[in-house]
Tab-separated table of C-alpha atoms in Angstrom:
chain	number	residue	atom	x	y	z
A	218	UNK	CA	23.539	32.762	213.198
A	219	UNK	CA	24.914	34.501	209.895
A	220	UNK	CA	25.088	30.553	207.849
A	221	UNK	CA	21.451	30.058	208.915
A	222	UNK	CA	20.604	34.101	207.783
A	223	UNK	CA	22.665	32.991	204.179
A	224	UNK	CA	21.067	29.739	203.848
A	225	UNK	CA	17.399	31.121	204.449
A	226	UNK	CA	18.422	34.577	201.763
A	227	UNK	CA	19.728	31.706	199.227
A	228	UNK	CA	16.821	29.805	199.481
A	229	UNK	CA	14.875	32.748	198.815
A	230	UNK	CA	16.899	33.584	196.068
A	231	UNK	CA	16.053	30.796	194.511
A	232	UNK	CA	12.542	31.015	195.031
A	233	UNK	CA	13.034	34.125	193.084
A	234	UNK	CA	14.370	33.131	190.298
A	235	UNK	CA	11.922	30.300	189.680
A	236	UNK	CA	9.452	32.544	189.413
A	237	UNK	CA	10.741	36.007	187.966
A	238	UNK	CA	13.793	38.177	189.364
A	239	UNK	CA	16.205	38.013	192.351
A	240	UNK	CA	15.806	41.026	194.248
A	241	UNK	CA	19.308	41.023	195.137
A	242	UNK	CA	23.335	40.329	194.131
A	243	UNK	CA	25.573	39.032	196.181
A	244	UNK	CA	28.362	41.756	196.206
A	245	UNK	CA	31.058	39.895	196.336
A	246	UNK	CA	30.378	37.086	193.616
A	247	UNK	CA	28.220	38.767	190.640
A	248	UNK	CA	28.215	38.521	186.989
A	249	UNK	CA	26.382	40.975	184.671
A	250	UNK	CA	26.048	42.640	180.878
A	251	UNK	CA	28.575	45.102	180.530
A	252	UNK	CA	26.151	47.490	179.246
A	253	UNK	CA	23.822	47.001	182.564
A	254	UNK	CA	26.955	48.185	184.418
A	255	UNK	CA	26.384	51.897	183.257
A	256	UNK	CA	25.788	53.897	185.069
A	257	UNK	CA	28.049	52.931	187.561
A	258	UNK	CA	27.432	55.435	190.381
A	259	UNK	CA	29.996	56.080	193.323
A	260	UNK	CA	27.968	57.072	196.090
A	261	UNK	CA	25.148	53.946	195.359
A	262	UNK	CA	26.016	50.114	196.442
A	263	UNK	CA	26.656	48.364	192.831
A	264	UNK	CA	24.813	45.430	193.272
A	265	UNK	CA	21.360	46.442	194.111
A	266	UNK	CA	22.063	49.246	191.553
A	267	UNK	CA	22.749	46.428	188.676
A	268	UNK	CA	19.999	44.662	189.487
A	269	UNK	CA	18.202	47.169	189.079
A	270	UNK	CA	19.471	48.293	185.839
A	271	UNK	CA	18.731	44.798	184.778
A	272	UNK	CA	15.314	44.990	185.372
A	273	UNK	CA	14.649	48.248	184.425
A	274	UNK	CA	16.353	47.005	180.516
A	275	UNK	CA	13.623	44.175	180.521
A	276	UNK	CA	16.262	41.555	181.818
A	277	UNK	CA	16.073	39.260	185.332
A	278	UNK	CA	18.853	38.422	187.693
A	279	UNK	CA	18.825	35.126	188.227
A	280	UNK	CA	21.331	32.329	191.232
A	281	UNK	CA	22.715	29.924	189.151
A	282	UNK	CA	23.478	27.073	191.280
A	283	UNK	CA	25.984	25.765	189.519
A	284	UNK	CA	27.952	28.443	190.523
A	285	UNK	CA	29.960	27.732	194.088
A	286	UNK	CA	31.207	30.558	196.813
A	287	UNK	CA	32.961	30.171	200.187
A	288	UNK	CA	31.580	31.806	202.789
A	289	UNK	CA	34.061	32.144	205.635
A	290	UNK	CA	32.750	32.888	209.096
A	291	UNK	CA	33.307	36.489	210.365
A	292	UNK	CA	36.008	36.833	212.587
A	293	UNK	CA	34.435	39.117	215.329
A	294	UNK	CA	30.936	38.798	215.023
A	295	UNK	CA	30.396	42.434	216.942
A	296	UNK	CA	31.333	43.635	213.459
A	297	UNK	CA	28.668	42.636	211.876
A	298	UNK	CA	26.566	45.068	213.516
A	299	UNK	CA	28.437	47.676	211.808
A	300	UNK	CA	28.516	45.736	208.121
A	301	UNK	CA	25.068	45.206	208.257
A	302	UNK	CA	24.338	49.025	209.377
A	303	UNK	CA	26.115	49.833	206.103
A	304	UNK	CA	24.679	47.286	204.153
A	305	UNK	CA	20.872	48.555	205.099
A	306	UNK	CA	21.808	52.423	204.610
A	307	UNK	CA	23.620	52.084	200.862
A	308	UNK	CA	20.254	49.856	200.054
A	309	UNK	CA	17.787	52.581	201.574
A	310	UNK	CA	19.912	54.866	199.344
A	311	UNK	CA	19.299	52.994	196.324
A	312	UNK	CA	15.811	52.810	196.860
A	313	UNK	CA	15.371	56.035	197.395
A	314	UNK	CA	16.661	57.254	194.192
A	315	UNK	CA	14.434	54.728	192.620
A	316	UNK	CA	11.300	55.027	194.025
A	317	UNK	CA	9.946	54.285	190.229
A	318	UNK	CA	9.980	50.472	190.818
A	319	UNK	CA	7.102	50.281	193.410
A	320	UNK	CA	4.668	50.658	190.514
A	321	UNK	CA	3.621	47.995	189.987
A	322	UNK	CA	1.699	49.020	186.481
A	323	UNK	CA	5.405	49.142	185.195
A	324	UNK	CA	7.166	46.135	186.831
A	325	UNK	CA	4.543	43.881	187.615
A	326	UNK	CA	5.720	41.607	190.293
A	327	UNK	CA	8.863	42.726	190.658
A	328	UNK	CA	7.717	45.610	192.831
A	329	UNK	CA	5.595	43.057	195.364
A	330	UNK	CA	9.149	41.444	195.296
A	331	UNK	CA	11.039	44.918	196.079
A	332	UNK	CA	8.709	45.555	198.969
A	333	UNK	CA	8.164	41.916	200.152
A	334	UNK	CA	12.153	40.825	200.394
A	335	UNK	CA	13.381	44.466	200.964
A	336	UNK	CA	11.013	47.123	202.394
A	337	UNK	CA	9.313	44.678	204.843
A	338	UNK	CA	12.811	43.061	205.639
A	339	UNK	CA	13.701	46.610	206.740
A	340	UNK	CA	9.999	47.369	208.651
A	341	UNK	CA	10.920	44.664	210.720
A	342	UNK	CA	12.662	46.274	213.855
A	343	UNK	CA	9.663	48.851	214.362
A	344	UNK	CA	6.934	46.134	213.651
A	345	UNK	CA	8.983	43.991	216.549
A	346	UNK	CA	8.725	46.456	218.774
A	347	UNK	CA	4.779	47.380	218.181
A	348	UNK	CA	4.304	43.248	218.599
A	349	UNK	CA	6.100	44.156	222.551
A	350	UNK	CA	4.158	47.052	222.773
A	351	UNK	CA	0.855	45.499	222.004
A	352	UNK	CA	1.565	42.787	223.818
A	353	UNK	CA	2.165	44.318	227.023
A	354	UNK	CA	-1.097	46.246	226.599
A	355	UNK	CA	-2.992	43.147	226.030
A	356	UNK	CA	-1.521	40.665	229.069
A	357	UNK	CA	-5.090	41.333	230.965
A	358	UNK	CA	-6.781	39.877	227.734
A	359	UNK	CA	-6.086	36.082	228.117
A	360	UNK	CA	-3.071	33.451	229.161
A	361	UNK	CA	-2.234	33.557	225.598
A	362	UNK	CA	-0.823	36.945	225.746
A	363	UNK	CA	1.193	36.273	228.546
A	364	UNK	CA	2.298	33.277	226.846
A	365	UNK	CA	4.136	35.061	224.151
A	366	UNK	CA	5.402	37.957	226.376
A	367	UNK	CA	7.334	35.607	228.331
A	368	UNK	CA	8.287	33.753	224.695
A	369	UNK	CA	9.465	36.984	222.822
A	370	UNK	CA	11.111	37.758	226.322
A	371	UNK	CA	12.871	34.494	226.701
A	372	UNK	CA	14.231	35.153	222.614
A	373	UNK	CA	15.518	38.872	223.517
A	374	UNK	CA	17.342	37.590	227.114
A	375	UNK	CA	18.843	34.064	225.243
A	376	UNK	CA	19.930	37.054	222.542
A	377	UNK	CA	21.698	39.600	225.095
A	378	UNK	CA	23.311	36.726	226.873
A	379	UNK	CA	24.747	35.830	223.426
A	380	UNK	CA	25.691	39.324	222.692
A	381	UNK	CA	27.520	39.539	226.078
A	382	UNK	CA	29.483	36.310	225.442
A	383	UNK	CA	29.507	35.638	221.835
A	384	UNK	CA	32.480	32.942	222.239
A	385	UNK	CA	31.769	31.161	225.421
A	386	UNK	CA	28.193	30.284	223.898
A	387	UNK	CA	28.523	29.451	220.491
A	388	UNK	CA	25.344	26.849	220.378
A	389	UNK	CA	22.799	27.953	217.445
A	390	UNK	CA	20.246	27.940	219.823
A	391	UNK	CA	21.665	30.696	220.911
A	392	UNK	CA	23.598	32.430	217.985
A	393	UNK	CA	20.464	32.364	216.011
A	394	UNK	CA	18.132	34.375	218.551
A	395	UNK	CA	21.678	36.818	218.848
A	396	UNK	CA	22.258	37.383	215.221
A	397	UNK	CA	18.358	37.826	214.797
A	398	UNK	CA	18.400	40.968	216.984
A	399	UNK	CA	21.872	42.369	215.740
A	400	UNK	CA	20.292	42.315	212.714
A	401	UNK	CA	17.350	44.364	213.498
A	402	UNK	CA	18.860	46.376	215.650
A	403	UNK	CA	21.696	47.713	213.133
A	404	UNK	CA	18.413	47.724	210.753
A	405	UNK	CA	17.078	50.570	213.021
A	406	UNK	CA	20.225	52.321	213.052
A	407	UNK	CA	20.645	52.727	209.504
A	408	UNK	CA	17.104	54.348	209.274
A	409	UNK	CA	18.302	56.381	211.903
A	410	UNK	CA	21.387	57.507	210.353
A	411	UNK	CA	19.774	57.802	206.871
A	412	UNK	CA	16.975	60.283	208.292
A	413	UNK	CA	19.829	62.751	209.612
A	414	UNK	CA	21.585	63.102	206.587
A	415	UNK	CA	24.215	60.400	206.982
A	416	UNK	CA	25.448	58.056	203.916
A	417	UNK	CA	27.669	55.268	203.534
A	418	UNK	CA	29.563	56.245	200.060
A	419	UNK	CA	32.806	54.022	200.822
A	420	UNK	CA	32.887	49.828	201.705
A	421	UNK	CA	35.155	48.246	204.245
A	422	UNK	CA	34.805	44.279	204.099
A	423	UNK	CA	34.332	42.653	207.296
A	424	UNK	CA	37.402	40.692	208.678
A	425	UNK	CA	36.839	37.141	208.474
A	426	UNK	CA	38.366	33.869	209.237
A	427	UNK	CA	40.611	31.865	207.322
A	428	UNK	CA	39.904	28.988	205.682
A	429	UNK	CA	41.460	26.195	203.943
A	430	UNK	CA	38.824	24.740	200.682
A	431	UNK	CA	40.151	21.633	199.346
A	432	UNK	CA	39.547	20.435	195.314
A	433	UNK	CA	37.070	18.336	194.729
């Protein structure tokens, strides 16, 4: 579930690039101006943070794919509910203090990319759960409807029965459909957490498995 999520975000990232900015660094394998390091703020995540910096100077982050990381799996993947929950509450506090870049007068179509990638990435758990709603309301309206309650069912049940025995079934069919709603559903929390008062000012990598990378 996570290599297909990384594959599909470095895909996009390159997407990005051929057409104006990344919208975001990769934490853990960066490069950047020293002078777009400044400030360097404690209590904000410092990779969104560059990239913004960069494009605030005039500048573009760009994936260079002649650049190669290693991306072991994580070792428990229950613990990726609580990077991810992290992950989504240091970004919503970037954001926040930078409300500036969803004018799109002054950045163009960076903004559209700030609210396509990000904002709408982070929309998604509530607009999920109007698509059940809605759903449910409209099963008397056509075979259709019931169609794609029982689908979005099937997805959520194939998801908890992943959740509930991540090891025994480790087939993508299901690990997709199971990191999907992990996803969303630490998404949720974060807004949750972020709306009482709560902030993630410190970073604890996940644990993740070892792994041997032989020269080329």
């Amino acid at each position: 579930g996570e290599g297909a999520y990384v594959r599909y975000e470095m895909w996009l990232r390159d997407l990005e690039t051929a057409v104006n900015s990344v919208v975001g660094l990769s934490g853990s394998f960066f490069a950047a101006r020293r002078e777009l390091c400044r400030p360097w703020p404690d209590h904000l995540p410092s990779d969104f943070n560059v990239l913004l910096n960069t494009v605030k100077s005039g500048r573009r982050g760009v994936a260079d794919p002649a650049s190669v990381g290693y991306y072991p799996n994580i070792a428990d993947e229950h613990k990726e509910f609580d990077r991810k929950v992290r992950t989504v509450l240091r970004g919503l506090s970037v954001v926040m203090h930078n409300l500036e870049f969803f004018n799109p007068v002054r950045y163009g179509l960076f903004s559209w990319q700030l609210v396509s990638h990000k904002l709408c990435r982070w929309l998604a758990p509530f607009a999920l759960v109007a698509a059940l709603m809605s759903n449910g309301f409209l099963l008397g309206e056509g075979a259709v409807y019931g169609a794609l309650l029982l689908g979005q069912a099937t997805w959520y049940l194939v998801a908890a029965i992943g959740i509930a025995w991540p090891r025994r079934l480790s087939h993508r069919l299901v690990k997709i459909p199971m990191y999907f709603v992990l996803v969303n559903v630490s998404i949720a929390a974060a807004w949750c957490r972020y709306v009482i008062g709560q902030r993630a000012t410190t970073w604890e990598p996940s644990r993740r498995e070892p792994m041997s990378v032989s020269a080329p």
